[in-house]
Coordinates of C-alpha atoms in Angstrom, one line a residue:
E1 CA -7.0 8.0 20.5
P2 CA -4.4 10.9 20.0
V3 CA -1.1 11.1 21.8
R4 CA 1.3 14.5 21.3
A5 CA 4.9 14.0 21.1
G6 CA 6.6 13.6 24.4
Q7 CA 3.4 12.0 25.9
A8 CA 4.0 8.7 28.0
L9 CA 3.0 5.8 26.4
F10 CA 4.5 3.2 29.3
E11 CA 7.2 2.6 31.7
V12 CA 9.3 -0.4 31.6
Y13 CA 10.6 -1.9 34.1
S14 CA 14.2 -3.7 33.2
P15 CA 17.5 -4.9 35.1
E16 CA 19.7 -3.7 32.4
L17 CA 18.2 -0.3 32.3
V18 CA 18.3 0.6 36.5
S19 CA 22.3 -0.7 35.8
A20 CA 23.0 1.2 32.9
Q21 CA 21.6 4.4 34.7
R22 CA 23.6 2.9 38.2
E23 CA 27.0 2.7 35.4
Y24 CA 26.1 6.5 34.1
A25 CA 25.6 8.1 37.8
I26 CA 28.6 6.8 39.1
A27 CA 30.9 7.9 35.8
T28 CA 29.7 11.0 35.6
R29 CA 30.5 11.3 39.6
G30 CA 33.7 9.5 39.2
V31 CA 34.4 12.4 36.2
K32 CA 33.7 15.4 38.5
A33 CA 35.7 13.5 41.4
L34 CA 38.8 13.6 38.6
Q35 CA 38.8 17.2 37.6
G36 CA 42.5 17.9 39.1
A37 CA 43.7 14.1 38.5
S38 CA 45.6 13.0 35.0
A39 CA 44.5 13.7 32.2
E40 CA 44.7 9.8 31.4
S41 CA 42.3 9.2 34.6
R42 CA 39.9 11.7 33.2
A43 CA 39.9 10.5 29.8
G44 CA 39.1 6.5 31.0
M45 CA 36.5 7.8 33.1
A46 CA 34.7 10.3 30.3
Q47 CA 34.8 7.7 28.6
L48 CA 33.0 5.3 30.4
A49 CA 30.1 7.8 31.1
E50 CA 29.5 8.6 27.6
S51 CA 28.8 4.5 26.5
S52 CA 27.2 4.6 29.6
L53 CA 25.3 7.7 28.1
T54 CA 25.1 6.1 24.7
R55 CA 23.4 2.7 25.8
L56 CA 20.7 4.9 27.9
R57 CA 20.1 6.5 24.2
N58 CA 19.6 3.8 22.2
W59 CA 17.2 2.6 24.6
D60 CA 15.4 5.8 23.6
V61 CA 15.9 7.1 27.3
S62 CA 14.4 10.6 27.5
A63 CA 16.9 13.5 28.0
E64 CA 14.6 15.1 30.8
Q65 CA 15.5 11.6 32.2
I66 CA 18.7 11.7 31.9
A67 CA 19.4 15.1 33.0
A68 CA 17.2 13.8 36.2
L69 CA 20.1 11.3 36.6
E70 CA 22.8 13.7 36.5
R71 CA 21.0 16.1 38.9
T72 CA 20.0 13.5 41.9
G73 CA 23.0 10.7 41.2
E74 CA 19.7 7.7 42.0
A75 CA 18.7 5.5 39.5
V76 CA 14.9 5.2 39.0
R77 CA 13.2 1.5 39.3
T78 CA 11.3 2.1 35.9
V79 CA 11.7 4.0 33.1
T80 CA 9.0 6.2 30.9
F81 CA 8.5 6.0 27.2
R82 CA 7.2 8.4 25.5
S83 CA 5.3 9.2 22.0
P84 CA 8.3 10.3 19.4
A85 CA 5.5 12.2 17.6
S86 CA 2.1 13.4 17.3
G87 CA -0.1 11.4 15.6
I88 CA -3.3 8.7 15.9
V89 CA -2.5 5.2 18.0
M90 CA -3.2 2.8 15.2
E91 CA -1.9 0.0 17.1
K92 CA -1.3 -1.3 21.1
N93 CA 0.5 -4.3 21.9
A94 CA 1.3 -3.1 25.2
V95 CA -0.5 -4.4 28.4
A96 CA 0.3 -3.9 32.3
G97 CA 2.8 -6.9 33.2
M98 CA 3.6 -8.4 29.7
R99 CA 7.5 -8.8 28.8
F100 CA 8.8 -7.9 25.6
M101 CA 11.7 -8.3 23.7
P102 CA 14.2 -5.7 21.9
G103 CA 12.4 -5.1 18.4
E104 CA 9.2 -6.0 19.4
P105 CA 6.7 -3.3 18.3
L106 CA 4.4 -1.7 21.5
Y107 CA 2.7 1.2 19.8
Q108 CA 2.2 1.6 16.5
V109 CA 1.5 5.9 15.7
A110 CA 0.6 7.3 12.8
D111 CA 0.7 11.1 11.6
L112 CA -2.7 11.2 10.0
S113 CA -2.3 15.0 9.1
R114 CA -0.8 14.0 5.7
V115 CA -2.1 10.5 4.1
W116 CA -1.3 8.9 1.0
V117 CA -4.2 7.5 -1.6
L118 CA -3.1 5.0 -4.0
A119 CA -5.1 4.7 -7.5
D120 CA -5.1 2.1 -10.2
V121 CA -4.3 3.8 -13.3
Y122 CA -4.3 1.6 -16.3
E123 CA -1.8 1.3 -19.2
S124 CA -3.1 3.0 -21.7
E125 CA -3.7 6.0 -19.4
L126 CA -0.4 6.1 -18.4
S127 CA 1.2 8.3 -20.2
R128 CA -0.8 11.5 -19.2
V129 CA 0.3 11.3 -15.2
K130 CA 3.0 13.1 -14.3
M131 CA 4.8 13.8 -11.0
G132 CA 2.9 17.3 -9.3
M133 CA -0.1 17.2 -11.2
P134 CA -2.9 18.1 -9.3
A135 CA -5.7 15.5 -7.9
K136 CA -9.2 15.5 -6.8
L137 CA -10.7 12.7 -4.3
T138 CA -14.5 11.8 -3.4
L139 CA -15.6 9.4 -1.0
K140 CA -18.9 7.7 -0.5
A141 CA -18.0 8.8 3.5
F142 CA -18.8 12.7 2.1
P143 CA -20.4 12.5 -1.3
L144 CA -20.3 16.3 -1.0
K145 CA -16.6 17.3 -0.3
T146 CA -13.8 17.6 -2.6
F147 CA -10.6 17.2 -1.5
D148 CA -7.1 18.2 -2.6
G149 CA -3.5 17.1 -3.6
R150 CA -1.3 16.1 -5.4
V151 CA 0.6 13.2 -7.4
A152 CA 3.6 12.4 -5.5
F153 CA 5.0 8.8 -6.7
V154 CA 4.2 6.8 -9.6
D155 CA 5.3 2.8 -9.3
P156 CA 8.0 1.8 -11.8
L157 CA 6.1 -1.7 -11.9
L158 CA 3.3 -2.9 -13.7
D159 CA 0.9 -5.4 -12.2
P160 CA 0.5 -8.1 -15.6
K161 CA -2.8 -9.8 -14.2
T162 CA -4.8 -6.1 -14.2
R163 CA -2.6 -4.2 -16.3
T164 CA -2.3 -0.9 -13.8
V165 CA 0.0 1.0 -12.5
K166 CA 0.4 2.3 -9.0
V167 CA 0.4 5.7 -8.3
R168 CA 0.5 7.5 -4.8
M169 CA -0.9 11.0 -4.2
S170 CA -0.6 13.1 -1.2
F171 CA -3.3 14.7 0.2
P172 CA -3.4 17.4 3.1
N173 CA -5.9 16.2 5.9
P174 CA -6.5 18.7 8.8
S175 CA -9.7 17.5 9.8
G176 CA -9.2 14.1 9.8
D177 CA -11.8 13.2 7.3
L178 CA -9.4 10.6 5.7
R179 CA -9.1 7.9 7.0
P180 CA -6.7 4.6 6.5
E181 CA -8.0 1.8 4.4
M182 CA -11.2 4.0 2.9
F183 CA -12.2 3.6 -0.9
G184 CA -12.7 6.7 -3.1
E185 CA -12.4 8.1 -6.8
V186 CA -9.5 9.7 -7.9
V187 CA -9.1 12.1 -10.9
L188 CA -6.1 13.5 -11.8
Q189 CA -6.3 16.9 -13.8
R190 CA -3.9 17.6 -16.4
E191 CA -3.2 21.1 -17.9
A192 CA -5.6 22.8 -20.4
R193 CA -4.2 23.2 -23.9
D194 CA -4.9 24.5 -27.2
A195 CA -6.7 21.8 -29.4
L196 CA -8.8 21.8 -32.3
R197 CA -12.8 22.8 -31.1
I198 CA -16.0 21.6 -32.4
P199 CA -19.1 22.5 -31.9
G200 CA -21.0 19.8 -30.4
D201 CA -23.6 20.1 -32.9
A202 CA -21.5 19.7 -35.9

């Protein structure tokens, strides 16, 4: 389903997160308490506060939650993690009560407002393909509709089995009609050029 940037996705309880919050709260209180102390004492406490803040940011704790921690000085038991971008949830591995480890993917959110289309171009036609050239896409799902895009990348490697090269095109997708894993037909359009013209009945 669609999600907005900043929308809550899940809450996490972790003893390390709680202790990091407490450490940061204590350090920020210490910085305020040592305002009249020596510069060396203030510097040590400020360094502790900065390292605690860096730990919280590395765990993607939001700026709003850090500001609330600075304001109240109280660590919360669970930390809410929010979507970093607007898009569609492509994969959801998070379930209530599960245990997860660092680096384990919990959600996959993709912005489908612009999509990539991959086409196979034969070796014999490769010289005609240029970066930025217009492309038109038709789909069986929408036979009366044509989508306009442009060539964004031409693979430098050739597939020796099919003798084709992958060409990537970028298409705007404001309506959401273009979906991952769809099949379609692409026509690449070259600029018009002067050439010898002969009547069809000649």
